[in-house]
PDB file of C-alpha atoms and ligand atoms in Angstrom:
ATOM      1  CA  MET A   1      -0.003   0.005   0.009  1.00 50.00           C
ATOM      2  CA  VAL A   2       1.171   3.506  -0.705  1.00 51.00           C
ATOM      3  CA  ALA A   3       1.291   5.420   2.565  1.00 51.00           C
ATOM      4  CA  SER A   4      -1.241   8.245   2.698  1.00 66.00           C
ATOM      5  CA  SER A   5       1.451  10.592   3.990  1.00 82.00           C
ATOM      6  CA  PRO A   6       4.726   9.810   2.237  1.00 87.00           C
ATOM      7  CA  ARG A   7       7.784   9.116   4.370  1.00 92.00           C
ATOM      8  CA  PRO A   8      10.059  12.151   4.679  1.00 95.00           C
ATOM      9  CA  VAL A   9      12.886  12.212   2.148  1.00 95.00           C
ATOM     10  CA  SER A  10      15.282  12.710   5.079  1.00 95.00           C
ATOM     11  CA  VAL A  11      14.682   9.128   6.293  1.00 94.00           C
ATOM     12  CA  ILE A  12      15.003   7.393   2.942  1.00 93.00           C
ATOM     13  CA  ARG A  13      17.935   4.952   3.224  1.00 93.00           C
ATOM     14  CA  LEU A  14      20.955   5.375   0.973  1.00 95.00           C
ATOM     15  CA  ASP A  15      22.452   1.919   1.335  1.00 93.00           C
ATOM     16  CA  GLY A  16      23.411   1.149  -2.257  1.00 96.00           C
ATOM     17  CA  GLY A  17      26.953   2.468  -1.931  1.00 96.00           C
ATOM     18  CA  ARG A  18      26.842   4.393  -5.204  1.00 98.00           C
ATOM     19  CA  LEU A  19      24.703   7.275  -6.401  1.00 98.00           C
ATOM     20  CA  SER A  20      23.247   5.353  -9.343  1.00 98.00           C
ATOM     21  CA  ILE A  21      22.402   2.369  -7.161  1.00 98.00           C
ATOM     22  CA  ASP A  22      20.635   4.585  -4.623  1.00 98.00           C
ATOM     23  CA  PHE A  23      18.720   6.125  -7.516  1.00 98.00           C
ATOM     24  CA  ALA A  24      17.576   2.673  -8.707  1.00 98.00           C
ATOM     25  CA  ASN A  25      16.588   2.003  -5.079  1.00 97.00           C
ATOM     26  CA  THR A  26      14.162   4.948  -4.843  1.00 97.00           C
ATOM     27  CA  ILE A  27      11.350   2.443  -5.187  1.00 95.00           C
ATOM     28  CA  HIS A  28      10.624   0.970  -1.786  1.00 92.00           C
ATOM     29  CA  ASP A  29       9.666  -2.517  -2.902  1.00 90.00           C
ATOM     30  CA  ARG A  30      10.027  -2.918  -6.663  1.00 86.00           C
ATOM     31  CA  PHE A  31       7.898  -6.061  -6.770  1.00 86.00           C
ATOM     32  CA  ALA A  32       4.987  -4.804  -4.674  1.00 89.00           C
ATOM     33  CA  ALA A  33       1.583  -4.595  -6.373  1.00 88.00           C
ATOM     34  CA  ASP A  34       1.318  -0.983  -5.333  1.00 90.00           C
ATOM     35  CA  VAL A  35       4.824   0.454  -5.346  1.00 90.00           C
ATOM     36  CA  GLU A  36       5.928   3.270  -3.062  1.00 94.00           C
ATOM     37  CA  ASP A  37       7.915   5.645  -5.214  1.00 96.00           C
ATOM     38  CA  TYR A  38      10.124   7.745  -2.907  1.00 96.00           C
ATOM     39  CA  ILE A  39      10.558  10.490  -5.483  1.00 96.00           C
ATOM     40  CA  ALA A  40       7.084  10.659  -7.005  1.00 95.00           C
ATOM     41  CA  THR A  41       6.971  14.446  -7.202  1.00 95.00           C
ATOM     42  CA  PRO A  42       9.439  16.973  -8.630  1.00 95.00           C
ATOM     43  CA  GLU A  43       9.922  18.507  -5.185  1.00 94.00           C
ATOM     44  CA  ARG A  44      10.815  15.165  -3.647  1.00 96.00           C
ATOM     45  CA  TYR A  45      13.127  14.370  -6.574  1.00 96.00           C
ATOM     46  CA  VAL A  46      15.056  17.621  -5.980  1.00 95.00           C
ATOM     47  CA  GLU A  47      15.152  17.009  -2.200  1.00 96.00           C
ATOM     48  CA  TRP A  48      16.393  13.458  -2.703  1.00 97.00           C
ATOM     49  CA  ALA A  49      18.970  14.667  -5.229  1.00 97.00           C
ATOM     50  CA  ARG A  50      20.314  17.118  -2.709  1.00 96.00           C
ATOM     51  CA  ARG A  51      20.428  14.495   0.041  1.00 96.00           C
ATOM     52  CA  SER A  52      22.150  11.883  -2.120  1.00 97.00           C
ATOM     53  CA  GLY A  53      24.715  14.312  -3.480  1.00 96.00           C
ATOM     54  CA  ALA A  54      23.309  14.323  -7.009  1.00 96.00           C
ATOM     55  CA  ILE A  55      23.034  18.085  -6.433  1.00 95.00           C
ATOM     56  CA  ALA A  56      26.136  19.443  -4.715  1.00 91.00           C
ATOM     57  CA  THR A  57      25.696  21.436  -1.488  1.00 89.00           C
ATOM     58  CA  ASP A  58      26.824  24.672  -3.111  1.00 89.00           C
ATOM     59  CA  GLU A  59      24.695  24.255  -6.243  1.00 91.00           C
ATOM     60  CA  MET A  60      21.527  26.318  -6.634  1.00 89.00           C
ATOM     61  CA  ILE A  61      18.441  24.906  -8.286  1.00 88.00           C
ATOM     62  CA  ASP A  62      15.784  27.293  -9.569  1.00 88.00           C
ATOM     63  CA  MET A  63      12.638  25.664  -8.272  1.00 87.00           C
ATOM     64  CA  SER A  64      10.404  28.047 -10.227  1.00 88.00           C
ATOM     65  CA  ARG A  65      11.466  26.089 -13.299  1.00 84.00           C
ATOM     66  CA  LEU A  66       9.323  23.210 -12.044  1.00 84.00           C
ATOM     67  CA  GLU A  67       6.267  25.153 -13.096  1.00 85.00           C
ATOM     68  CA  GLY A  68       5.022  23.578 -16.308  1.00 85.00           C
ATOM     69  CA  GLU A  69       8.069  21.370 -16.483  1.00 89.00           C
ATOM     70  CA  GLY A  70       7.272  18.920 -13.689  1.00 90.00           C
ATOM     71  CA  GLU A  71       5.539  16.224 -15.710  1.00 93.00           C
ATOM     72  CA  ARG A  72       8.207  15.950 -18.389  1.00 95.00           C
ATOM     73  CA  LEU A  73      10.913  16.017 -15.742  1.00 96.00           C
ATOM     74  CA  MET A  74       9.279  13.131 -13.871  1.00 96.00           C
ATOM     75  CA  ALA A  75       8.922  11.120 -17.067  1.00 98.00           C
ATOM     76  CA  ASP A  76      12.695  11.556 -17.558  1.00 98.00           C
ATOM     77  CA  VAL A  77      13.359  10.554 -13.955  1.00 98.00           C
ATOM     78  CA  ARG A  78      11.309   7.350 -14.248  1.00 98.00           C
ATOM     79  CA  SER A  79      12.770   6.435 -17.594  1.00 98.00           C
ATOM     80  CA  LEU A  80      16.384   6.803 -16.419  1.00 98.00           C
ATOM     81  CA  ARG A  81      15.609   5.017 -13.164  1.00 98.00           C
ATOM     82  CA  ASP A  82      14.135   1.975 -14.983  1.00 97.00           C
ATOM     83  CA  ALA A  83      17.092   1.964 -17.386  1.00 98.00           C
ATOM     84  CA  THR A  84      19.552   2.187 -14.479  1.00 98.00           C
ATOM     85  CA  TYR A  85      17.907  -0.670 -12.665  1.00 98.00           C
ATOM     86  CA  LEU A  86      17.909  -2.898 -15.755  1.00 98.00           C
ATOM     87  CA  LEU A  87      21.549  -2.119 -16.598  1.00 98.00           C
ATOM     88  CA  LEU A  88      22.706  -2.861 -13.044  1.00 98.00           C
ATOM     89  CA  SER A  89      20.556  -6.034 -13.054  1.00 97.00           C
ATOM     90  CA  ALA A  90      22.167  -7.225 -16.274  1.00 98.00           C
ATOM     91  CA  CYS A  91      25.569  -6.653 -14.704  1.00 98.00           C
ATOM     92  CA  ILE A  92      24.560  -8.745 -11.642  1.00 97.00           C
ATOM     93  CA  ASP A  93      23.280 -11.505 -13.893  1.00 97.00           C
ATOM     94  CA  GLY A  94      26.408 -11.381 -16.065  1.00 97.00           C
ATOM     95  CA  VAL A  95      24.426 -10.928 -19.277  1.00 98.00           C
ATOM     96  CA  ALA A  96      24.738  -8.383 -22.108  1.00 98.00           C
ATOM     97  CA  LEU A  97      23.369  -4.930 -21.326  1.00 98.00           C
ATOM     98  CA  PRO A  98      19.833  -4.673 -22.799  1.00 98.00           C
ATOM     99  CA  GLN A  99      19.282  -2.414 -25.815  1.00 98.00           C
ATOM    100  CA  GLY A 100      16.329  -0.300 -24.611  1.00 98.00           C
ATOM    101  CA  PRO A 101      17.985   0.751 -21.344  1.00 98.00           C
ATOM    102  CA  LEU A 102      21.257   1.358 -23.210  1.00 98.00           C
ATOM    103  CA  LEU A 103      19.503   3.824 -25.524  1.00 98.00           C
ATOM    104  CA  VAL A 104      18.170   5.758 -22.522  1.00 98.00           C
ATOM    105  CA  GLU A 105      21.508   5.665 -20.701  1.00 98.00           C
ATOM    106  CA  ASN A 106      23.428   6.787 -23.791  1.00 98.00           C
ATOM    107  CA  HIS A 107      21.042   9.679 -24.285  1.00 98.00           C
ATOM    108  CA  TRP A 108      21.776  10.930 -20.778  1.00 98.00           C
ATOM    109  CA  LEU A 109      25.494  10.266 -21.110  1.00 98.00           C
ATOM    110  CA  LEU A 110      25.577  12.460 -24.188  1.00 98.00           C
ATOM    111  CA  ARG A 111      23.748  15.243 -22.359  1.00 97.00           C
ATOM    112  CA  ALA A 112      26.087  14.857 -19.374  1.00 97.00           C
ATOM    113  CA  TRP A 113      29.188  15.115 -21.554  1.00 96.00           C
ATOM    114  CA  GLN A 114      27.791  18.202 -23.257  1.00 95.00           C
ATOM    115  CA  SER A 115      27.460  19.825 -19.833  1.00 95.00           C
ATOM    116  CA  GLN A 116      30.988  19.054 -18.795  1.00 94.00           C
ATOM    117  CA  SER A 117      34.022  21.259 -19.057  1.00 93.00           C
ATOM    118  CA  LEU A 118      37.598  21.258 -17.906  1.00 93.00           C
ATOM    119  CA  SER A 119      37.981  23.564 -14.919  1.00 90.00           C
ATOM    120  CA  GLU A 120      40.922  25.481 -13.445  1.00 92.00           C
ATOM    121  CA  ASN A 121      41.841  22.600 -11.150  1.00 93.00           C
ATOM    122  CA  GLY A 122      42.387  20.354 -14.140  1.00 95.00           C
ATOM    123  CA  LEU A 123      39.281  18.287 -13.488  1.00 92.00           C
ATOM    124  CA  LEU A 124      36.406  17.585 -15.826  1.00 90.00           C
ATOM    125  CA  THR A 125      33.314  18.881 -14.020  1.00 89.00           C
ATOM    126  CA  LEU A 126      29.631  19.196 -14.688  1.00 90.00           C
ATOM    127  CA  ARG A 127      28.748  22.850 -15.123  1.00 85.00           C
ATOM    128  CA  ALA A 128      26.228  23.823 -12.459  1.00 80.00           C
ATOM    129  CA  ASP A 129      23.325  25.624 -14.030  1.00 88.00           C
ATOM    130  CA  PRO A 130      20.519  26.675 -11.643  1.00 88.00           C
ATOM    131  CA  GLU A 131      18.019  26.322 -14.467  1.00 89.00           C
ATOM    132  CA  ASP A 132      19.031  22.774 -15.233  1.00 92.00           C
ATOM    133  CA  LEU A 133      16.714  20.477 -13.259  1.00 94.00           C
ATOM    134  CA  ARG A 134      18.338  17.455 -14.920  1.00 96.00           C
ATOM    135  CA  ILE A 135      21.828  17.893 -13.488  1.00 95.00           C
ATOM    136  CA  PRO A 136      21.105  14.953 -11.103  1.00 97.00           C
ATOM    137  CA  LEU A 137      20.151  12.730 -14.034  1.00 98.00           C
ATOM    138  CA  LYS A 138      23.361  13.608 -15.808  1.00 97.00           C
ATOM    139  CA  ARG A 139      25.426  12.828 -12.690  1.00 97.00           C
ATOM    140  CA  ILE A 140      23.577   9.549 -12.271  1.00 98.00           C
ATOM    141  CA  ALA A 141      24.154   8.539 -15.916  1.00 98.00           C
ATOM    142  CA  LEU A 142      27.899   9.189 -15.437  1.00 97.00           C
ATOM    143  CA  ASP A 143      27.866   7.193 -12.234  1.00 98.00           C
ATOM    144  CA  VAL A 144      26.194   4.225 -13.959  1.00 98.00           C
ATOM    145  CA  VAL A 145      29.256   3.929 -16.179  1.00 98.00           C
ATOM    146  CA  ASP A 146      31.655   4.198 -13.212  1.00 97.00           C
ATOM    147  CA  THR A 147      29.656   1.645 -11.290  1.00 98.00           C
ATOM    148  CA  LEU A 148      29.630  -0.872 -14.143  1.00 98.00           C
ATOM    149  CA  VAL A 149      33.349  -0.382 -14.755  1.00 98.00           C
ATOM    150  CA  ASP A 150      34.190  -0.723 -11.036  1.00 98.00           C
ATOM    151  CA  ALA A 151      32.008  -3.819 -10.679  1.00 97.00           C
ATOM    152  CA  ARG A 152      33.732  -5.441 -13.671  1.00 96.00           C
ATOM    153  CA  ALA A 153      37.112  -4.475 -12.221  1.00 97.00           C
ATOM    154  CA  GLY A 154      36.161  -6.311  -9.044  1.00 95.00           C
ATOM    155  CA  LYS A 155      36.224  -3.251  -6.766  1.00 96.00           C
ATOM    156  CA  PHE A 156      32.980  -4.577  -5.264  1.00 97.00           C
ATOM    157  CA  LYS A 157      30.329  -7.153  -5.976  1.00 97.00           C
ATOM    158  CA  LEU A 158      27.089  -5.824  -7.358  1.00 97.00           C
ATOM    159  CA  LYS A 159      24.263  -7.750  -5.695  1.00 97.00           C
ATOM    160  CA  ARG A 160      20.532  -7.930  -5.115  1.00 96.00           C
ATOM    161  CA  CYS A 161      19.244  -7.868  -1.581  1.00 95.00           C
ATOM    162  CA  ALA A 162      18.568 -11.458  -0.415  1.00 94.00           C
ATOM    163  CA  ASN A 163      15.125 -10.307   0.740  1.00 91.00           C
ATOM    164  CA  GLN A 164      13.598 -10.866  -2.701  1.00 82.00           C
ATOM    165  CA  SER A 165      10.050 -11.066  -1.369  1.00 85.00           C
ATOM    166  CA  SER A 166       9.755  -7.476  -0.247  1.00 87.00           C
ATOM    167  CA  CYS A 167      12.815  -5.465  -1.180  1.00 91.00           C
ATOM    168  CA  GLY A 168      14.320  -5.756  -4.653  1.00 91.00           C
ATOM    169  CA  TRP A 169      17.154  -3.325  -3.894  1.00 95.00           C
ATOM    170  CA  ILE A 170      20.625  -3.517  -5.339  1.00 97.00           C
ATOM    171  CA  PHE A 171      23.837  -2.769  -3.443  1.00 97.00           C
ATOM    172  CA  ALA A 172      27.605  -2.729  -3.879  1.00 97.00           C
ATOM    173  CA  ASP A 173      29.114  -5.303  -1.548  1.00 97.00           C
ATOM    174  CA  THR A 174      32.452  -3.785  -0.483  1.00 95.00           C
ATOM    175  CA  SER A 175      32.895  -6.148   2.475  1.00 93.00           C
ATOM    176  CA  LYS A 176      36.246  -7.977   2.710  1.00 90.00           C
ATOM    177  CA  ASN A 177      34.766 -11.450   2.428  1.00 92.00           C
ATOM    178  CA  GLY A 178      32.133 -10.364  -0.179  1.00 92.00           C
ATOM    179  CA  ARG A 179      29.378 -12.077   1.786  1.00 94.00           C
ATOM    180  CA  ARG A 180      26.989  -9.235   2.480  1.00 95.00           C
ATOM    181  CA  ARG A 181      23.490 -10.498   1.746  1.00 95.00           C
ATOM    182  CA  TRP A 182      21.123  -7.635   2.551  1.00 94.00           C
ATOM    183  CA  CYS A 183      20.774  -4.024   1.520  1.00 93.00           C
ATOM    184  CA  ALA A 184      20.778  -3.318   5.257  1.00 92.00           C
ATOM    185  CA  MET A 185      21.049  -5.689   8.185  1.00 88.00           C
ATOM    186  CA  GLN A 186      18.712  -3.637  10.381  1.00 86.00           C
ATOM    187  CA  THR A 187      15.878  -3.849   7.870  1.00 86.00           C
ATOM    188  CA  CYS A 188      15.962  -6.800   5.484  1.00 91.00           C
ATOM    189  CA  GLY A 189      18.559  -8.814   7.470  1.00 87.00           C
ATOM    190  CA  THR A 190      16.577  -8.696  10.665  1.00 81.00           C
ATOM    191  CA  ALA A 191      13.261  -9.312   8.908  1.00 70.00           C
ATOM    192  CA  SER A 192      14.685 -12.353   7.167  1.00 69.00           C
ATOM    193  CA  LYS A 193      16.161 -13.802  10.362  1.00 68.00           C
ATOM    194  CA  THR A 194      12.893 -13.279  12.246  1.00 71.00           C
ATOM    195  CA  ALA A 195      11.003 -15.071   9.426  1.00 68.00           C
ATOM    196  CA  THR A 196      13.460 -17.959   9.506  1.00 66.00           C
ATOM    197  CA  ARG A 197      13.060 -18.321  13.262  1.00 64.00           C
ATOM    198  CA  ARG A 198       9.286 -18.237  12.919  1.00 65.00           C
ATOM    199  CA  ASN A 199       9.333 -20.925  10.244  1.00 62.00           C
ATOM    200  CA  ARG A 200      11.504 -23.116  12.405  1.00 58.00           C
ATOM    201  CA  GLY A 201       9.323 -22.412  15.474  1.00 50.00           C
TER     202      GLY A 201
HETATM  203 ZN1   ZN B 301      16.707  -5.226   1.244  1.00 93.27          ZN
END
């Protein structure tokens, strides 16, 4: 069920370990009949982007731009989020990246690259433009590439939460032994152990 009053953005967990993974995880339980979308409105999307670092602390966002732009913006958000989830999933499953999601991802990569420039410190950075409500999507698209590259390089194991019945989140397992099973022990880990105990009971 979708809660009548949505949970505050400030309590949404960021357990994925990477920006793009946390973005894919902005759906509470992907397999629920009635999904809870954490960022279902433009305002919540901007608030989440600020919290997750997709908008830097010193970056201004002109919220008045949301007027008349909100619906198209949210369509872009949902489209990139689905693509991100499917690309990360393909990486977990060790299969070729699917064409549809690749088209979406490549579209945002191109836009991200167009917004980048070399700055005085010698680093390639995304130009902050207060009127650009899609800066977070560009950062996320760039992070998808980094995440896929790092996962392939073995810097971490990309995994699905073992709580497949009511989670569906993805996370980067950076643990030494690579045996992390849940997106978070205190939520899915505990719930799973309680269920196991009950079944044994
Ligand atoms: Zn989980």
